[in-house]
Amino acid sequence: QVQLVESGGGLVQPGGSLRLSCTASVSTILSSAMGWYRQTPGKQREMVAVMSFGGRPTYRDSVKGRFNISRDNAKNTVSLEMNHLRPEDTAVYYCYLGGPNVRWGQGTQVTVSS
């Protein structure tokens, strides 16, 4: 029904920046929260940043001040601007769509390494 298409992952050096984007392939405006989670091997998926339809953001403590989430409601798009990246930010990042039926993107790899 709703597909979440992600882009922007890749390899970046510590201290660098990366921008992730996710677009929901749906013709109507989504009113549910959207955001980003991440997961590393042997660890459960963790919330990175989520924004409500009304623009209310929630950040994981470890990314506060470094990451900025934004969304374009008209385009059903959510983006994550990641700055001052650290090796511990390395993970597969998943786009998240809330609501009664949670949807996930396919995941995009972010690797922070020198």
Short mmCIF file of N, CA and C in Angstrom, two decimals:
data_model
loop_
_atom_site.label_atom_id
_atom_site.label_comp_id
_atom_site.label_asym_id
_atom_site.label_seq_id
_atom_site.Cartn_x
_atom_site.Cartn_y
_atom_site.Cartn_z
N GLN A 1 0.83 -1.20 0.00
CA GLN A 1 0.00 0.00 0.00
C GLN A 1 0.87 1.25 0.00
N VAL A 2 1.54 1.49 1.11
CA VAL A 2 2.42 2.64 1.23
C VAL A 2 3.86 2.16 1.19
N GLN A 3 4.60 2.66 0.23
CA GLN A 3 6.01 2.34 0.11
C GLN A 3 6.85 3.53 0.53
N LEU A 4 7.89 3.26 1.30
CA LEU A 4 8.80 4.29 1.76
C LEU A 4 10.12 4.13 1.02
N VAL A 5 10.46 5.12 0.24
CA VAL A 5 11.66 5.08 -0.58
C VAL A 5 12.72 5.99 0.03
N GLU A 6 13.85 5.39 0.40
CA GLU A 6 14.92 6.11 1.07
C GLU A 6 16.07 6.39 0.12
N SER A 7 16.81 7.43 0.44
CA SER A 7 18.01 7.76 -0.31
C SER A 7 18.95 8.56 0.58
N GLY A 8 20.22 8.58 0.21
CA GLY A 8 21.18 9.43 0.90
C GLY A 8 22.22 8.74 1.74
N GLY A 9 22.13 7.43 1.90
CA GLY A 9 23.13 6.73 2.68
C GLY A 9 24.47 6.69 1.98
N GLY A 10 25.50 6.29 2.73
CA GLY A 10 26.81 6.19 2.14
C GLY A 10 27.91 6.19 3.18
N LEU A 11 29.12 6.35 2.69
CA LEU A 11 30.32 6.38 3.53
C LEU A 11 30.76 7.81 3.73
N VAL A 12 31.03 8.17 4.97
CA VAL A 12 31.45 9.52 5.29
C VAL A 12 32.50 9.47 6.39
N GLN A 13 33.40 10.42 6.38
CA GLN A 13 34.44 10.49 7.40
C GLN A 13 33.89 11.07 8.70
N PRO A 14 34.49 10.72 9.82
CA PRO A 14 34.07 11.32 11.09
C PRO A 14 34.09 12.84 11.01
N GLY A 15 33.06 13.45 11.55
CA GLY A 15 32.93 14.89 11.47
C GLY A 15 32.21 15.37 10.24
N GLY A 16 31.97 14.49 9.32
CA GLY A 16 31.29 14.85 8.09
C GLY A 16 29.79 14.91 8.23
N SER A 17 29.14 15.15 7.11
CA SER A 17 27.69 15.31 7.09
C SER A 17 27.07 14.43 6.02
N LEU A 18 25.83 14.12 6.24
CA LEU A 18 25.07 13.31 5.31
C LEU A 18 23.60 13.67 5.47
N ARG A 19 22.86 13.56 4.39
CA ARG A 19 21.45 13.87 4.44
C ARG A 19 20.64 12.70 3.89
N LEU A 20 19.73 12.21 4.69
CA LEU A 20 18.85 11.13 4.30
C LEU A 20 17.47 11.68 3.95
N SER A 21 16.85 11.09 2.97
CA SER A 21 15.51 11.49 2.58
C SER A 21 14.64 10.27 2.41
N CYS A 22 13.37 10.43 2.68
CA CYS A 22 12.42 9.35 2.55
C CYS A 22 11.11 9.92 2.04
N THR A 23 10.58 9.30 1.01
CA THR A 23 9.32 9.73 0.43
C THR A 23 8.34 8.57 0.43
N ALA A 24 7.15 8.84 0.91
CA ALA A 24 6.09 7.84 0.91
C ALA A 24 5.32 7.91 -0.38
N SER A 25 5.20 6.79 -1.04
CA SER A 25 4.49 6.73 -2.31
C SER A 25 3.00 6.55 -2.07
N VAL A 26 2.38 7.66 -1.76
CA VAL A 26 0.94 7.68 -1.52
C VAL A 26 0.41 9.01 -2.02
N SER A 27 -0.78 8.98 -2.56
CA SER A 27 -1.33 10.18 -3.18
C SER A 27 -1.95 11.15 -2.17
N THR A 28 -2.35 10.65 -1.02
CA THR A 28 -2.95 11.49 -0.01
C THR A 28 -1.91 11.97 0.99
N ILE A 29 -2.24 13.03 1.69
CA ILE A 29 -1.35 13.57 2.71
C ILE A 29 -1.40 12.69 3.95
N LEU A 30 -0.24 12.26 4.40
CA LEU A 30 -0.14 11.42 5.59
C LEU A 30 -0.12 12.28 6.84
N SER A 31 -0.95 11.92 7.80
CA SER A 31 -1.05 12.68 9.04
C SER A 31 -0.32 12.02 10.20
N SER A 32 0.31 10.89 9.96
CA SER A 32 1.02 10.17 11.00
C SER A 32 2.44 10.70 11.17
N ALA A 33 3.03 10.37 12.31
CA ALA A 33 4.42 10.74 12.54
C ALA A 33 5.34 10.03 11.55
N MET A 34 6.40 10.69 11.19
CA MET A 34 7.41 10.11 10.32
C MET A 34 8.78 10.38 10.92
N GLY A 35 9.71 9.52 10.61
CA GLY A 35 11.03 9.74 11.16
C GLY A 35 12.02 8.68 10.75
N TRP A 36 13.06 8.54 11.57
CA TRP A 36 14.17 7.66 11.27
C TRP A 36 14.57 6.85 12.49
N TYR A 37 14.76 5.58 12.27
CA TYR A 37 15.33 4.66 13.23
C TYR A 37 16.63 4.11 12.66
N ARG A 38 17.43 3.48 13.51
CA ARG A 38 18.65 2.86 13.03
C ARG A 38 18.90 1.56 13.78
N GLN A 39 19.68 0.69 13.15
CA GLN A 39 19.94 -0.61 13.74
C GLN A 39 21.33 -1.09 13.35
N THR A 40 22.04 -1.64 14.33
CA THR A 40 23.33 -2.26 14.11
C THR A 40 23.22 -3.73 14.46
N PRO A 41 24.13 -4.58 13.96
CA PRO A 41 24.07 -6.01 14.25
C PRO A 41 24.05 -6.30 15.75
N GLY A 42 23.15 -7.17 16.17
CA GLY A 42 23.05 -7.56 17.56
C GLY A 42 22.37 -6.55 18.46
N LYS A 43 21.82 -5.52 17.88
CA LYS A 43 21.18 -4.47 18.65
C LYS A 43 19.79 -4.21 18.09
N GLN A 44 18.86 -3.90 18.96
CA GLN A 44 17.51 -3.63 18.51
C GLN A 44 17.43 -2.28 17.82
N ARG A 45 16.46 -2.16 16.96
CA ARG A 45 16.26 -0.91 16.26
C ARG A 45 15.93 0.20 17.24
N GLU A 46 16.58 1.34 17.08
CA GLU A 46 16.41 2.44 18.01
C GLU A 46 15.97 3.70 17.28
N MET A 47 15.15 4.46 17.96
CA MET A 47 14.66 5.70 17.40
C MET A 47 15.78 6.73 17.34
N VAL A 48 15.89 7.39 16.22
CA VAL A 48 16.87 8.45 16.05
C VAL A 48 16.18 9.81 16.14
N ALA A 49 15.19 9.99 15.31
CA ALA A 49 14.43 11.24 15.30
C ALA A 49 13.08 10.99 14.66
N VAL A 50 12.06 11.57 15.24
CA VAL A 50 10.71 11.44 14.74
C VAL A 50 10.04 12.80 14.78
N MET A 51 9.24 13.09 13.78
CA MET A 51 8.51 14.34 13.74
C MET A 51 7.03 14.08 13.50
N SER A 52 6.21 14.73 14.28
CA SER A 52 4.78 14.61 14.12
C SER A 52 4.33 15.36 12.88
N PHE A 53 3.09 15.13 12.50
CA PHE A 53 2.52 15.84 11.36
C PHE A 53 2.55 17.34 11.60
N GLY A 54 2.38 17.74 12.85
CA GLY A 54 2.37 19.15 13.19
C GLY A 54 3.74 19.77 13.35
N GLY A 55 4.80 19.00 13.11
CA GLY A 55 6.15 19.54 13.16
C GLY A 55 6.83 19.46 14.51
N ARG A 56 6.35 18.60 15.37
CA ARG A 56 6.93 18.43 16.70
C ARG A 56 8.00 17.34 16.66
N PRO A 57 9.27 17.69 16.85
CA PRO A 57 10.34 16.69 16.74
C PRO A 57 10.70 16.05 18.07
N THR A 58 11.19 14.84 17.98
CA THR A 58 11.74 14.11 19.11
C THR A 58 13.05 13.50 18.67
N TYR A 59 14.11 13.70 19.45
CA TYR A 59 15.44 13.21 19.10
C TYR A 59 15.98 12.28 20.16
N ARG A 60 16.77 11.32 19.71
CA ARG A 60 17.54 10.52 20.62
C ARG A 60 18.60 11.42 21.25
N ASP A 61 18.89 11.21 22.52
CA ASP A 61 19.81 12.08 23.23
C ASP A 61 21.17 12.18 22.54
N SER A 62 21.66 11.08 22.01
CA SER A 62 23.00 11.06 21.44
C SER A 62 23.12 11.84 20.13
N VAL A 63 22.00 12.22 19.54
CA VAL A 63 22.06 12.95 18.28
C VAL A 63 21.58 14.39 18.42
N LYS A 64 21.12 14.77 19.57
CA LYS A 64 20.65 16.13 19.78
C LYS A 64 21.76 17.13 19.52
N GLY A 65 21.43 18.15 18.77
CA GLY A 65 22.41 19.17 18.42
C GLY A 65 23.22 18.83 17.20
N ARG A 66 23.15 17.60 16.73
CA ARG A 66 23.90 17.18 15.55
C ARG A 66 22.99 16.86 14.37
N PHE A 67 21.87 16.24 14.66
CA PHE A 67 20.93 15.85 13.61
C PHE A 67 19.73 16.77 13.61
N ASN A 68 19.19 17.01 12.44
CA ASN A 68 17.99 17.81 12.30
C ASN A 68 16.99 17.10 11.40
N ILE A 69 15.80 16.90 11.91
CA ILE A 69 14.76 16.24 11.13
C ILE A 69 13.81 17.30 10.58
N SER A 70 13.32 17.05 9.39
CA SER A 70 12.35 17.94 8.78
C SER A 70 11.41 17.11 7.92
N ARG A 71 10.26 17.65 7.64
CA ARG A 71 9.33 16.96 6.76
C ARG A 71 8.54 17.95 5.93
N ASP A 72 8.18 17.49 4.78
CA ASP A 72 7.35 18.25 3.87
C ASP A 72 6.04 17.50 3.76
N ASN A 73 5.04 17.98 4.46
CA ASN A 73 3.77 17.27 4.50
C ASN A 73 3.13 17.15 3.12
N ALA A 74 3.26 18.19 2.33
CA ALA A 74 2.64 18.18 1.01
C ALA A 74 3.25 17.11 0.11
N LYS A 75 4.52 16.79 0.34
CA LYS A 75 5.22 15.80 -0.48
C LYS A 75 5.38 14.46 0.21
N ASN A 76 4.85 14.35 1.43
CA ASN A 76 5.01 13.11 2.22
C ASN A 76 6.47 12.69 2.30
N THR A 77 7.31 13.66 2.59
CA THR A 77 8.74 13.43 2.65
C THR A 77 9.29 13.80 4.02
N VAL A 78 10.18 12.98 4.52
CA VAL A 78 10.89 13.28 5.75
C VAL A 78 12.39 13.17 5.47
N SER A 79 13.15 14.11 6.02
CA SER A 79 14.58 14.13 5.80
C SER A 79 15.31 14.21 7.13
N LEU A 80 16.53 13.73 7.12
CA LEU A 80 17.37 13.77 8.31
C LEU A 80 18.73 14.32 7.91
N GLU A 81 19.02 15.51 8.38
CA GLU A 81 20.33 16.11 8.17
C GLU A 81 21.24 15.70 9.31
N MET A 82 22.29 15.00 8.99
CA MET A 82 23.21 14.48 9.99
C MET A 82 24.54 15.20 9.87
N ASN A 83 24.94 15.86 10.93
CA ASN A 83 26.18 16.62 10.97
C ASN A 83 27.08 16.09 12.08
N HIS A 84 28.36 16.42 11.98
CA HIS A 84 29.34 16.00 12.98
C HIS A 84 29.21 14.51 13.27
N LEU A 85 29.18 13.75 12.22
CA LEU A 85 28.97 12.31 12.35
C LEU A 85 30.12 11.63 13.08
N ARG A 86 29.76 10.63 13.84
CA ARG A 86 30.71 9.84 14.62
C ARG A 86 30.67 8.39 14.19
N PRO A 87 31.74 7.64 14.43
CA PRO A 87 31.72 6.22 14.08
C PRO A 87 30.56 5.46 14.70
N GLU A 88 30.14 5.85 15.88
CA GLU A 88 29.02 5.17 16.53
C GLU A 88 27.68 5.45 15.87
N ASP A 89 27.66 6.38 14.93
CA ASP A 89 26.45 6.61 14.14
C ASP A 89 26.29 5.59 13.03
N THR A 90 27.32 4.79 12.81
CA THR A 90 27.26 3.78 11.77
C THR A 90 26.13 2.80 12.04
N ALA A 91 25.26 2.63 11.07
CA ALA A 91 24.10 1.76 11.22
C ALA A 91 23.33 1.73 9.91
N VAL A 92 22.37 0.85 9.86
CA VAL A 92 21.38 0.89 8.81
C VAL A 92 20.25 1.79 9.29
N TYR A 93 19.95 2.79 8.53
CA TYR A 93 18.91 3.74 8.89
C TYR A 93 17.62 3.42 8.15
N TYR A 94 16.53 3.39 8.90
CA TYR A 94 15.24 3.03 8.36
C TYR A 94 14.25 4.17 8.48
N CYS A 95 13.60 4.46 7.40
CA CYS A 95 12.52 5.43 7.43
C CYS A 95 11.32 4.82 8.15
N TYR A 96 10.65 5.63 8.92
CA TYR A 96 9.54 5.18 9.76
C TYR A 96 8.29 5.99 9.47
N LEU A 97 7.19 5.28 9.35
CA LEU A 97 5.88 5.91 9.22
C LEU A 97 4.99 5.33 10.30
N GLY A 98 4.49 6.18 11.18
CA GLY A 98 3.67 5.73 12.29
C GLY A 98 2.23 5.51 11.91
N GLY A 99 1.39 5.48 12.92
CA GLY A 99 -0.01 5.22 12.72
C GLY A 99 -0.37 3.81 13.16
N PRO A 100 -1.62 3.41 12.90
CA PRO A 100 -2.06 2.08 13.34
C PRO A 100 -1.28 0.94 12.68
N ASN A 101 -0.79 1.16 11.48
CA ASN A 101 0.03 0.18 10.78
C ASN A 101 1.39 0.79 10.47
N VAL A 102 2.35 0.49 11.32
CA VAL A 102 3.69 1.04 11.16
C VAL A 102 4.33 0.51 9.89
N ARG A 103 4.96 1.40 9.15
CA ARG A 103 5.65 1.04 7.93
C ARG A 103 7.12 1.39 8.03
N TRP A 104 7.94 0.59 7.38
CA TRP A 104 9.38 0.80 7.38
C TRP A 104 9.93 0.85 5.98
N GLY A 105 10.94 1.67 5.81
CA GLY A 105 11.67 1.66 4.56
C GLY A 105 12.57 0.45 4.50
N GLN A 106 13.24 0.28 3.37
CA GLN A 106 14.09 -0.89 3.18
C GLN A 106 15.41 -0.79 3.93
N GLY A 107 15.76 0.40 4.36
CA GLY A 107 16.99 0.63 5.08
C GLY A 107 18.10 1.11 4.16
N THR A 108 18.86 2.07 4.64
CA THR A 108 20.00 2.58 3.89
C THR A 108 21.21 2.63 4.82
N GLN A 109 22.33 2.13 4.33
CA GLN A 109 23.53 2.02 5.15
C GLN A 109 24.24 3.35 5.29
N VAL A 110 24.56 3.69 6.52
CA VAL A 110 25.39 4.86 6.82
C VAL A 110 26.63 4.36 7.54
N THR A 111 27.78 4.62 6.97
CA THR A 111 29.04 4.20 7.56
C THR A 111 29.91 5.41 7.80
N VAL A 112 30.32 5.60 9.04
CA VAL A 112 31.17 6.71 9.42
C VAL A 112 32.53 6.14 9.79
N SER A 113 33.50 6.37 8.94
CA SER A 113 34.82 5.79 9.14
C SER A 113 35.86 6.60 8.40
N SER A 114 37.07 6.63 8.96
CA SER A 114 38.17 7.29 8.31
C SER A 114 38.96 6.34 7.43
#
